[in-house]
Coordinates of N, CA and C and ligand atoms in Angstrom, one line a residue:
M4 N 54.5 82.9 146.9 CA 55.1 83.9 146.1 C 54.3 85.3 146.1
T5 N 53.0 85.0 146.0 CA 52.1 86.2 145.8 C 52.2 87.2 146.9
S6 N 52.5 88.5 146.7 CA 52.5 89.5 147.8 C 51.1 89.8 148.2
T7 N 50.9 90.2 149.4 CA 49.7 90.7 149.9 C 49.5 92.2 149.7
A8 N 50.6 92.8 149.3 CA 50.7 94.3 149.1 C 49.6 94.7 148.1
P9 N 49.2 95.9 148.1 CA 48.1 96.2 147.1 C 48.6 96.2 145.7
G10 N 49.8 96.4 145.5 CA 50.3 96.4 144.1 C 51.4 95.3 143.9
P11 N 51.8 95.0 142.8 CA 52.9 94.0 142.7 C 54.2 94.4 143.3
L12 N 54.9 93.6 143.8 CA 56.2 94.0 144.5 C 57.2 94.2 143.4
R13 N 57.6 95.5 143.3 CA 58.5 95.8 142.2 C 60.0 95.9 142.8
T14 N 61.0 95.3 142.0 CA 62.3 95.3 142.5 C 63.1 95.9 141.3
P15 N 63.4 97.2 141.2 CA 64.2 97.7 140.2 C 65.6 97.3 140.4
G16 N 66.4 97.3 139.3 CA 67.8 97.1 139.4 C 68.1 95.6 139.6
L17 N 68.1 94.9 138.6 CA 68.2 93.4 138.8 C 69.6 92.9 138.6
S18 N 69.8 91.6 138.8 CA 71.2 91.1 138.3 C 71.2 91.2 136.8
E19 N 72.5 91.2 136.3 CA 72.7 91.4 134.9 C 72.0 90.3 133.9
R20 N 71.7 89.2 134.4 CA 71.3 88.1 133.6 C 69.9 88.3 133.2
A21 N 69.0 88.5 134.1 CA 67.5 88.5 133.9 C 67.1 90.0 133.8
A22 N 66.4 90.3 132.7 CA 66.0 91.8 132.6 C 64.5 91.9 133.2
V23 N 63.8 90.8 133.1 CA 62.3 90.8 133.5 C 62.2 89.5 134.4
V24 N 61.7 89.6 135.5 CA 61.3 88.4 136.3 C 59.9 88.6 136.8
L25 N 59.0 87.8 136.4 CA 57.6 87.7 136.9 C 57.4 86.5 137.6
R26 N 56.8 86.5 138.9 CA 56.5 85.3 139.6 C 55.1 85.4 140.2
G27 N 54.3 84.5 139.8 CA 53.1 84.4 140.4 C 52.1 85.6 140.2
V28 N 52.2 86.3 139.0 CA 51.5 87.6 138.8 C 50.1 87.3 138.5
R29 N 49.2 88.0 139.2 CA 47.9 87.9 139.3 C 47.1 89.0 139.0
R30 N 45.9 89.0 138.3 CA 45.2 90.2 138.2 C 43.6 89.8 138.0
S31 N 42.8 90.4 138.8 CA 41.4 90.2 138.6 C 40.8 91.5 138.3
F32 N 39.6 91.4 137.5 CA 38.7 92.6 137.4 C 37.4 92.1 137.9
G33 N 37.0 92.8 139.1 CA 35.9 92.2 139.8 C 36.0 90.7 140.1
E34 N 35.0 89.9 139.7 CA 35.0 88.5 140.0 C 36.0 87.7 138.9
R35 N 36.3 88.4 137.8 CA 37.0 87.7 136.8 C 38.5 87.7 137.0
E36 N 39.0 86.5 137.1 CA 40.4 86.3 137.3 C 41.1 86.3 135.9
I37 N 41.8 87.3 135.5 CA 42.4 87.3 134.1 C 43.7 86.7 134.1
L38 N 44.5 86.9 135.0 CA 45.9 86.3 135.2 C 46.0 85.5 136.5
R39 N 46.3 84.3 136.4 CA 46.2 83.4 137.5 C 47.5 82.9 138.1
G40 N 48.5 83.6 137.9 CA 49.9 83.3 138.3 C 50.8 83.0 137.1
V41 N 51.2 84.2 136.6 CA 52.2 84.2 135.4 C 53.6 84.2 135.9
D42 N 54.4 83.1 135.4 CA 55.8 83.1 135.7 C 56.6 83.3 134.4
L43 N 57.4 84.3 134.3 CA 58.2 84.6 133.1 C 59.6 85.2 133.6
S44 N 60.6 84.8 133.0 CA 61.9 85.3 133.1 C 62.4 85.7 131.6
V45 N 62.8 87.0 131.5 CA 63.4 87.4 130.2 C 64.7 87.8 130.4
A46 N 65.6 87.2 129.6 CA 67.1 87.5 129.8 C 67.5 88.8 129.2
E47 N 68.5 89.4 129.7 CA 69.1 90.6 129.1 C 69.2 90.5 127.6
G48 N 68.7 91.4 126.8 CA 68.8 91.3 125.4 C 67.9 90.4 124.6
E49 N 67.1 89.6 125.4 CA 66.3 88.7 124.8 C 65.0 89.4 124.1
F50 N 64.5 88.7 123.1 CA 63.2 89.3 122.4 C 62.2 88.2 122.6
V51 N 61.1 88.6 123.4 CA 60.1 87.6 123.6 C 58.8 88.1 122.9
A52 N 58.2 87.3 122.2 CA 56.8 87.5 121.7 C 55.8 86.9 122.6
L53 N 54.7 87.7 122.9 CA 53.7 87.2 123.7 C 52.4 86.9 122.8
L54 N 51.9 85.8 122.8 CA 50.8 85.6 122.0 C 49.6 85.0 122.9
G55 N 48.5 85.2 122.3 CA 47.2 84.6 123.0 C 46.1 85.2 122.4
A56 N 44.9 84.5 122.6 CA 43.7 84.8 122.1 C 43.2 86.3 122.5
S57 N 42.4 86.9 121.8 CA 41.9 88.2 122.2 C 41.2 88.0 123.5
G58 N 41.5 89.0 124.4 CA 40.9 88.9 125.7 C 41.6 87.9 126.7
S59 N 42.8 87.3 126.2 CA 43.4 86.5 127.2 C 44.3 87.2 128.3
G60 N 44.5 88.5 128.1 CA 45.1 89.3 129.1 C 46.5 89.7 128.8
K61 N 46.8 89.8 127.5 CA 48.1 90.2 127.1 C 48.5 91.6 127.4
T62 N 47.5 92.5 127.0 CA 47.7 93.9 127.3 C 47.8 94.1 128.9
T63 N 46.9 93.4 129.6 CA 47.0 93.5 131.1 C 48.3 93.1 131.6
L64 N 49.0 92.1 131.1 CA 50.2 91.5 131.5 C 51.3 92.6 131.2
L65 N 51.2 93.2 130.0 CA 52.3 94.1 129.5 C 52.2 95.4 130.4
R66 N 50.9 95.8 130.7 CA 50.7 97.0 131.6 C 51.4 96.7 133.0
I67 N 51.3 95.5 133.4 CA 51.8 95.2 134.7 C 53.4 95.2 134.6
V68 N 53.9 94.7 133.6 CA 55.4 94.8 133.5 C 55.9 96.2 133.3
G69 N 55.1 97.0 132.7 CA 55.4 98.5 132.5 C 55.1 99.3 133.7
G70 N 54.7 98.6 134.8 CA 54.5 99.4 136.0 C 53.2 100.4 135.9
L71 N 52.3 100.0 135.0 CA 51.1 100.9 134.8 C 49.8 100.3 135.5
D72 N 50.0 99.3 136.3 CA 48.9 98.7 137.0 C 49.1 98.3 138.3
P73 N 48.6 99.3 139.3 CA 48.9 99.0 140.7 C 47.9 98.0 141.3
G74 N 47.0 97.4 140.5 CA 46.1 96.6 141.0 C 46.4 95.1 141.0
A75 N 47.7 94.7 140.4 CA 48.1 93.5 140.2 C 48.8 92.8 141.5
G76 N 48.8 91.5 141.6 CA 49.6 90.9 142.7 C 50.7 90.0 142.2
G77 N 51.6 89.6 143.0 CA 52.7 88.8 142.6 C 54.0 89.7 142.6
R78 N 55.0 89.0 142.1 CA 56.4 89.7 142.0 C 56.7 90.1 140.6
V79 N 57.2 91.4 140.5 CA 57.6 91.9 139.2 C 58.9 92.6 139.3
A80 N 59.8 92.2 138.6 CA 61.2 92.9 138.6 C 61.5 93.3 137.3
V81 N 61.8 94.5 137.1 CA 62.2 95.0 135.7 C 63.3 96.1 135.8
P82 N 63.9 96.4 134.7 CA 64.9 97.4 134.8 C 64.4 98.8 135.1
E83 N 65.2 99.7 135.5 CA 64.6 101.1 135.8 C 64.0 101.7 134.7
S84 N 64.6 101.6 133.5 CA 64.1 102.4 132.3 C 63.3 101.5 131.3
V85 N 62.1 101.7 131.2 CA 61.1 100.9 130.4 C 60.3 101.9 129.5
S86 N 60.4 101.6 128.3 CA 59.5 102.4 127.2 C 58.4 101.5 126.8
V87 N 57.3 102.0 126.5 CA 56.1 101.3 125.9 C 55.7 101.9 124.6
A88 N 55.4 101.1 123.6 CA 54.7 101.6 122.4 C 53.5 100.8 122.1
Y89 N 52.4 101.4 121.7 CA 51.1 100.8 121.7 C 50.7 100.6 120.2
Q90 N 49.5 100.1 120.0 CA 48.9 99.9 118.7 C 48.7 101.3 118.1
E91 N 48.1 102.2 118.8 CA 48.0 103.7 118.4 C 49.2 104.4 118.7
P92 N 49.7 105.3 117.8 CA 50.9 106.0 118.1 C 50.8 106.9 119.2
R93 N 49.6 107.4 119.5 CA 49.3 108.4 120.6 C 50.1 109.6 120.6
L94 N 50.3 110.2 119.4 CA 51.0 111.5 119.3 C 50.0 112.6 119.6
L95 N 50.5 113.6 120.2 CA 49.8 114.8 120.6 C 49.6 115.7 119.2
P96 N 48.3 115.9 118.8 CA 48.2 116.5 117.6 C 48.7 118.0 117.6
W97 N 48.7 118.7 118.8 CA 49.1 120.0 118.8 C 50.6 120.3 119.0
H98 N 51.4 119.2 118.9 CA 52.9 119.4 119.0 C 53.4 118.8 117.7
R99 N 54.4 119.4 117.2 CA 55.1 118.9 115.9 C 55.8 117.6 116.3
V100 N 56.1 116.8 115.3 CA 56.7 115.4 115.5 C 57.8 115.5 116.6
W101 N 58.8 116.3 116.4 CA 60.0 116.3 117.2 C 59.6 116.6 118.7
R102 N 58.6 117.5 118.8 CA 58.2 117.8 120.2 C 57.5 116.5 120.9
N103 N 56.8 115.9 120.1 CA 56.2 114.7 120.6 C 57.2 113.6 121.1
V104 N 58.3 113.6 120.3 CA 59.3 112.6 120.6 C 60.0 112.8 121.9
V105 N 60.2 114.0 122.2 CA 60.9 114.3 123.5 C 59.8 114.9 124.5
F106 N 58.6 114.8 124.4 CA 57.6 115.3 125.3 C 57.7 114.7 126.6
G107 N 57.8 115.7 127.7 CA 57.9 115.5 129.0 C 59.3 115.2 129.5
L108 N 60.4 115.4 128.6 CA 61.8 115.2 129.1 C 62.3 116.6 129.4
P109 N 63.3 116.6 130.4 CA 63.8 117.9 130.8 C 64.9 118.3 129.8
G110 N 65.2 119.6 129.7 CA 66.3 120.1 128.8 C 66.0 121.3 128.1
S111 N 67.1 121.9 127.6 CA 66.7 123.1 126.7 C 66.2 122.8 125.4
R112 N 65.6 123.7 124.8 CA 65.0 123.4 123.5 C 66.0 122.9 122.5
A113 N 67.1 123.5 122.5 CA 68.2 123.0 121.5 C 68.6 121.7 121.8
E114 N 68.8 121.4 123.1 CA 69.2 120.0 123.5 C 68.2 118.9 123.1
L115 N 66.9 119.3 123.5 CA 65.8 118.4 123.2 C 65.6 118.1 121.7
R116 N 65.8 119.2 120.9 CA 65.6 119.1 119.5 C 66.7 118.1 118.9
G117 N 67.9 118.4 119.4 CA 69.0 117.5 119.1 C 68.7 116.0 119.3
R118 N 68.3 115.7 120.5 CA 68.0 114.3 120.9 C 66.8 113.7 120.0
A119 N 65.7 114.7 119.8 CA 64.7 114.2 118.9 C 65.1 113.9 117.5
L120 N 65.9 114.7 117.0 CA 66.4 114.5 115.6 C 67.3 113.3 115.4
A121 N 68.2 113.0 116.5 CA 68.9 111.8 116.5 C 68.0 110.6 116.6
A122 N 67.0 110.5 117.3 CA 66.1 109.4 117.5 C 65.3 109.3 116.2
L123 N 64.8 110.5 115.6 CA 64.0 110.4 114.4 C 64.9 109.8 113.2
G124 N 66.2 110.1 113.3 CA 67.1 109.7 112.2 C 67.3 108.2 112.3
E125 N 67.2 107.6 113.6 CA 67.3 106.2 113.7 C 66.2 105.4 113.1
V126 N 65.0 106.1 113.1 CA 63.8 105.4 112.6 C 63.5 105.9 111.1
G127 N 64.4 106.6 110.5 CA 64.3 107.1 109.1 C 63.3 108.2 108.9
L128 N 63.1 109.0 110.0 CA 62.0 110.0 110.0 C 62.6 111.5 110.2
A129 N 63.9 111.8 110.0 CA 64.4 113.0 110.3 C 63.8 114.1 109.5
D130 N 63.5 113.8 108.3 CA 62.8 114.8 107.4 C 61.5 115.2 107.8
L131 N 60.8 114.5 108.7 CA 59.4 114.9 109.2 C 59.4 115.4 110.5
A132 N 60.6 115.8 111.0 CA 60.8 116.3 112.4 C 59.7 117.5 112.7
D133 N 59.5 118.3 111.7 CA 58.8 119.5 111.9 C 57.3 119.4 111.4
A134 N 57.0 118.3 110.9 CA 55.6 117.9 110.5 C 54.6 117.8 111.6
W135 N 53.4 118.1 111.3 CA 52.2 117.9 112.3 C 51.9 116.4 112.3
P136 N 51.6 115.8 113.5 CA 51.3 114.4 113.5 C 50.1 114.0 112.5
K137 N 49.1 114.8 112.4 CA 47.9 114.5 111.5 C 48.4 114.2 110.0
T138 N 49.6 114.8 109.6 CA 50.0 114.7 108.2 C 50.8 113.4 108.0
L139 N 51.1 112.6 109.0 CA 51.9 111.3 108.9 C 51.0 110.2 108.5
S140 N 51.6 109.2 107.7 CA 50.9 108.0 107.4 C 50.9 107.2 108.6
G141 N 50.2 106.1 108.6 CA 50.2 105.2 109.8 C 51.6 104.7 110.2
G142 N 52.3 104.2 109.2 CA 53.6 103.7 109.4 C 54.6 104.8 109.9
E143 N 54.5 106.0 109.4 CA 55.3 107.1 109.8 C 55.0 107.5 111.3
A144 N 53.7 107.6 111.6 CA 53.3 107.8 113.1 C 53.9 106.7 113.9
Q145 N 53.9 105.5 113.5 CA 54.4 104.4 114.4 C 56.0 104.5 114.6
R146 N 56.5 105.0 113.4 CA 58.0 105.2 113.6 C 58.3 106.4 114.5
A147 N 57.4 107.4 114.5 CA 57.6 108.5 115.5 C 57.5 108.0 116.9
A148 N 56.5 107.1 117.1 CA 56.2 106.5 118.4 C 57.5 105.7 118.8
L149 N 58.0 104.9 117.9 CA 59.3 104.3 118.2 C 60.4 105.2 118.7
A150 N 60.5 106.2 117.9 CA 61.6 107.3 118.3 C 61.4 107.8 119.7
R151 N 60.1 108.0 120.0 CA 59.7 108.6 121.3 C 60.1 107.5 122.4
A152 N 59.9 106.2 122.0 CA 60.3 105.2 123.0 C 61.8 105.2 123.2
L153 N 62.6 105.2 122.0 CA 64.1 105.0 122.0 C 64.8 106.3 122.7
V154 N 64.2 107.4 122.6 CA 64.9 108.7 123.1 C 65.0 108.6 124.6
R155 N 64.2 107.8 125.2 CA 64.3 107.7 126.7 C 65.4 106.6 127.1
D156 N 66.0 106.1 126.1 CA 67.2 105.2 126.4 C 66.7 104.0 127.3
P157 N 65.7 103.3 126.9 CA 65.2 102.3 127.7 C 66.1 101.1 127.8
R158 N 66.1 100.2 128.8 CA 66.7 98.9 128.8 C 65.7 98.0 128.3
L159 N 64.5 98.2 128.5 CA 63.3 97.3 128.3 C 62.4 98.0 127.3
L160 N 62.0 97.3 126.2 CA 61.0 98.0 125.3 C 59.8 97.0 125.3
L161 N 58.7 97.6 125.6 CA 57.4 96.8 125.7 C 56.5 97.2 124.4
L162 N 56.2 96.4 123.7 CA 55.4 96.7 122.3 C 54.1 96.0 122.4
D163 N 53.0 96.8 122.4 CA 51.6 96.1 122.4 C 51.0 96.2 121.0
E164 N 51.2 95.2 120.3 CA 50.6 95.1 118.9 C 50.9 96.5 118.1
P165 N 52.1 96.9 118.1 CA 52.4 98.2 117.5 C 52.2 98.2 116.0
L166 N 52.2 97.1 115.3 CA 52.1 97.0 113.9 C 50.8 96.5 113.4
A167 N 49.8 96.3 114.2 CA 48.6 95.6 114.0 C 47.7 96.4 112.9
A168 N 47.8 97.8 113.0 CA 46.9 98.6 112.2 C 47.6 98.9 110.9
L169 N 48.8 98.4 110.6 CA 49.5 98.8 109.5 C 49.2 97.9 108.2
D170 N 49.5 98.3 107.0 CA 49.2 97.5 105.8 C 50.4 96.5 105.8
A171 N 50.3 95.4 105.0 CA 51.2 94.2 105.1 C 52.7 94.8 104.7
L172 N 52.9 95.6 103.7 CA 54.2 95.9 103.3 C 54.8 96.8 104.4
T173 N 54.2 97.7 104.9 CA 54.6 98.7 106.0 C 54.9 97.8 107.2
R174 N 54.2 96.8 107.4 CA 54.4 96.0 108.6 C 55.7 95.3 108.5
L175 N 56.0 94.7 107.3 CA 57.3 94.0 107.1 C 58.4 94.9 107.2
R176 N 58.3 96.2 106.7 CA 59.4 97.2 106.9 C 59.6 97.6 108.4
M177 N 58.5 97.7 109.1 CA 58.6 98.0 110.5 C 59.2 96.9 111.3
Q178 N 58.9 95.7 110.9 CA 59.4 94.5 111.6 C 61.0 94.6 111.5
R179 N 61.4 94.8 110.3 CA 62.9 95.0 110.1 C 63.5 96.0 110.9
L180 N 62.8 97.1 111.0 CA 63.2 98.3 111.8 C 63.4 97.9 113.3
I181 N 62.3 97.3 113.8 CA 62.3 96.9 115.2 C 63.4 95.9 115.5
A182 N 63.7 95.0 114.6 CA 64.8 94.0 114.8 C 66.1 94.7 114.8
E183 N 66.3 95.8 113.9 CA 67.6 96.5 113.8 C 67.8 97.3 115.2
L184 N 66.8 98.0 115.6 CA 66.9 98.9 116.6 C 67.2 98.0 118.0
C185 N 66.5 97.0 118.1 CA 66.9 96.1 119.3 C 68.1 95.6 119.3
A186 N 68.6 95.1 118.1 CA 70.0 94.6 118.0 C 71.0 95.7 118.3
R187 N 70.8 96.9 117.7 CA 71.8 98.0 117.8 C 71.9 98.5 119.2
H188 N 70.8 98.5 120.0 CA 70.8 99.1 121.3 C 70.8 97.9 122.4
G189 N 70.9 96.7 122.0 CA 70.9 95.6 122.9 C 69.7 95.7 123.8
L190 N 68.5 95.9 123.3 CA 67.4 96.1 124.0 C 66.8 94.7 124.4
T191 N 66.2 94.6 125.6 CA 65.4 93.5 125.9 C 64.0 93.9 125.4
A192 N 63.2 93.0 124.9 CA 61.9 93.5 124.3 C 60.8 92.4 124.5
V193 N 59.6 92.8 124.9 CA 58.5 91.9 125.0 C 57.5 92.6 124.0
L194 N 57.2 91.7 123.0 CA 56.2 92.2 121.9 C 55.0 91.4 122.0
V195 N 53.8 92.2 122.2 CA 52.5 91.4 122.1 C 52.1 91.5 120.6
T196 N 51.6 90.4 120.2 CA 51.3 90.3 118.7 C 50.2 89.2 118.5
H197 N 49.4 89.4 117.6 CA 48.5 88.2 117.3 C 48.9 87.6 116.0
D198 N 50.0 88.1 115.5 CA 50.6 87.6 114.1 C 51.7 86.7 114.4
V199 N 51.4 85.4 114.2 CA 52.4 84.3 114.4 C 53.7 84.4 113.6
D200 N 53.4 84.9 112.4 CA 54.7 85.0 111.5 C 55.6 86.2 112.1
E201 N 54.9 87.3 112.6 CA 55.6 88.4 113.1 C 56.5 88.0 114.4
A202 N 55.8 87.1 115.1 CA 56.5 86.6 116.4 C 57.7 85.8 116.0
L203 N 57.5 84.9 114.9 CA 58.6 84.0 114.5 C 59.7 84.7 113.8
V204 N 59.4 85.9 113.1 CA 60.4 86.7 112.5 C 61.3 87.5 113.4
L205 N 60.6 88.0 114.5 CA 61.3 88.9 115.4 C 61.9 88.2 116.7
A206 N 61.1 87.2 117.2 CA 61.5 86.9 118.6 C 62.6 85.6 118.8
D207 N 63.3 85.8 120.0 CA 64.1 84.6 120.4 C 63.2 83.5 120.9
R208 N 62.0 83.9 121.4 CA 61.2 83.0 122.2 C 59.7 83.5 122.1
A209 N 58.8 82.5 121.8 CA 57.4 82.9 121.8 C 56.7 82.2 122.9
V210 N 55.9 83.0 123.7 CA 55.1 82.4 124.8 C 53.6 82.7 124.5
V211 N 52.9 81.6 125.0 CA 51.5 81.8 124.7 C 50.6 82.0 126.1
L212 N 49.9 82.9 126.2 CA 49.1 83.1 127.4 C 47.7 82.5 127.2
R213 N 47.3 81.7 128.1 CA 46.1 80.8 128.0 C 45.6 80.5 129.3
D214 N 44.4 80.8 129.7 CA 43.7 80.6 130.9 C 44.4 81.2 132.0
G215 N 44.9 82.4 131.8 CA 45.6 83.2 132.8 C 47.0 82.7 133.2
R216 N 47.6 81.8 132.4 CA 49.0 81.5 132.7 C 49.7 81.3 131.3
L217 N 51.0 81.4 131.4 CA 51.9 81.2 130.2 C 51.9 79.6 130.0
A218 N 51.1 79.2 129.1 CA 50.8 77.7 128.9 C 51.9 77.1 128.1
H219 N 52.5 77.9 127.1 CA 53.5 77.3 126.2 C 54.6 78.2 126.0
S220 N 55.8 77.6 125.6 CA 56.9 78.5 125.3 C 57.7 77.8 124.2
L221 N 58.1 78.6 123.2 CA 58.7 78.0 122.1 C 60.1 78.8 121.8
A222 N 61.2 78.1 121.8 CA 62.5 78.8 121.4 C 62.4 78.9 119.8
V223 N 62.6 80.1 119.4 CA 62.7 80.2 117.9 C 64.1 80.3 117.5
D224 N 64.7 79.0 117.3 CA 66.1 78.8 117.0 C 66.3 78.7 115.5
L225 N 65.9 79.9 114.8 CA 66.2 80.0 113.4 C 67.1 81.1 113.2
R226 N 68.0 80.9 112.2 CA 69.0 82.0 111.9 C 68.4 83.3 111.3
R227 N 68.9 84.4 111.5 CA 68.3 85.7 111.0 C 69.0 86.0 109.8
P228 N 68.5 86.8 108.8 CA 67.1 87.0 108.7 C 66.3 85.8 108.3
R229 N 65.1 85.8 109.0 CA 64.3 84.6 108.8 C 63.3 84.6 107.7
D230 N 63.0 83.5 107.0 CA 62.3 83.3 105.8 C 61.0 82.6 106.2
P231 N 59.9 83.3 106.2 CA 58.6 82.6 106.4 C 58.3 81.5 105.4
G232 N 59.0 81.4 104.4 CA 58.8 80.3 103.5 C 59.7 79.1 103.8
D233 N 60.5 79.2 104.6 CA 61.4 78.2 105.1 C 60.7 77.0 105.8
A234 N 61.1 75.7 105.6 CA 60.4 74.6 106.2 C 60.3 74.7 107.6
R235 N 61.5 75.0 108.3 CA 61.6 75.0 109.7 C 60.7 76.1 110.4
F236 N 60.6 77.2 109.6 CA 59.8 78.3 109.9 C 58.3 77.8 110.0
G237 N 58.1 77.0 108.9 CA 56.6 76.5 108.8 C 56.3 75.5 109.9
A238 N 57.2 74.8 110.3 CA 57.0 73.9 111.4 C 56.7 74.5 112.8
L239 N 57.6 75.6 113.0 CA 57.3 76.3 114.3 C 55.9 77.1 114.2
R240 N 55.6 77.6 113.0 CA 54.3 78.2 112.8 C 53.2 77.2 113.1
G241 N 53.3 76.1 112.7 CA 52.3 75.0 112.9 C 52.1 74.8 114.4
R242 N 53.2 74.7 115.1 CA 53.1 74.4 116.6 C 52.4 75.6 117.3
L243 N 52.8 76.9 116.9 CA 52.1 78.1 117.6 C 50.6 78.1 117.4
L244 N 50.4 77.9 116.1 CA 48.9 77.9 115.6 C 48.1 76.8 116.4
G245 N 48.8 75.7 116.5 CA 48.0 74.6 117.3 C 47.8 75.0 118.7
W246 N 48.7 75.6 119.4 CA 48.6 76.2 120.8 C 47.6 77.2 120.8
L247 N 47.5 78.0 119.8 CA 46.5 79.0 119.8 C 45.1 78.6 119.5
G248 N 45.0 77.3 119.2 CA 43.7 76.7 118.8 C 43.3 76.9 117.4
V249 N 44.3 77.3 116.5 CA 44.0 77.4 115.1 C 44.8 76.3 114.4
A250 N 44.2 75.6 113.5 CA 44.9 74.4 112.9 C 46.0 74.9 112.0
G251 N 47.2 74.2 112.1 CA 48.4 74.7 111.3 C 48.1 74.3 109.9
D252 N 49.1 74.6 109.0 CA 49.1 74.3 107.6 C 48.8 72.7 107.4
Ligands
ADP319 N1 40.5 97.9 133.4 C1 39.6 96.9 133.2 N2 38.5 96.7 133.9 C2 37.8 95.6 133.7 N3 38.1 94.6 132.8 C3 39.3 94.7 132.1 C4 40.1 95.9 132.3 N4 41.2 95.7 131.5 C5 41.0 94.5 130.8 N5 39.9 94.0 131.1 C6 39.4 92.7 130.8 O1 40.4 91.7 131.0 C7 40.4 90.8 129.8 C8 41.8 90.8 129.2 O2 42.0 92.1 128.5 P1 43.3 92.4 127.7 O3 44.4 92.3 128.6 O4 43.0 93.8 127.1 O5 43.3 91.2 126.6 P2 44.2 91.1 125.3 O6 45.2 92.3 125.3 O7 44.8 89.7 125.4 O8 43.2 91.2 124.1 C9 39.3 91.2 128.9 O9 38.2 90.5 129.2 C10 39.1 92.7 129.3 O10 37.7 93.0 129.1
MG320 MG1 45.5 93.8 123.9

């Protein structure tokens, strides 16, 4: 299955059932083989959480899915429009918030401002459209980054620990926002997180990257909204923590 081409074989425009298909995805840095044949299919509209120890290759895998790593091998099929959000919001400090949201998009100023305001409205940040990035709180900056991802109308949203730097309360609010946005737009999402509860609150399925492969997969068959205090939630948490090498409750 592994291609011998210099980059992964990319096949845009998939069948309607699977939004993401990875087959035998490999990546080495020098002598170190980080990904040793990752297989993953993500259905249209599915939300998958990707867990794994620090350094296990989660960011590497997400970059490959996002088309940002020409050095990988294997097969990668994703939709045409993919947006990525990172742990750091990566806003340009010399542009106001709304300009950051539509940065790089074609269109007239009025048209772009309208699109930016609509996206900022969706994340509850319309009032701060004209603010400078450095005046935003961590949560606000992350919401601006989400607006920037959404305004591009993606079919697939890739999230690399976007909430890891936020305080606990802001993180819970942002989790709810991400769930709402994905449901409203019917987005397919892959979320990298080291927070097992975050995975269980948001995802339809959690997968664990270990020794360069997806070693475990867990269907999160809990009704929404999900309660971390619920016994079944606790049972799934215990399984994930066990796979991650951390003892469960
Ligand atoms: N561009 C690179 N060059 C060399 N090594 C890298 C590069 N990117 C990642 N790595 C290494 O690959 C391993 C996996 O990194 P990463 O995917 O960032 O892990 P994770 O996101 O799971 O913490 C780490 O050991 C990291 O140092
Ligand atoms: Mg990472």
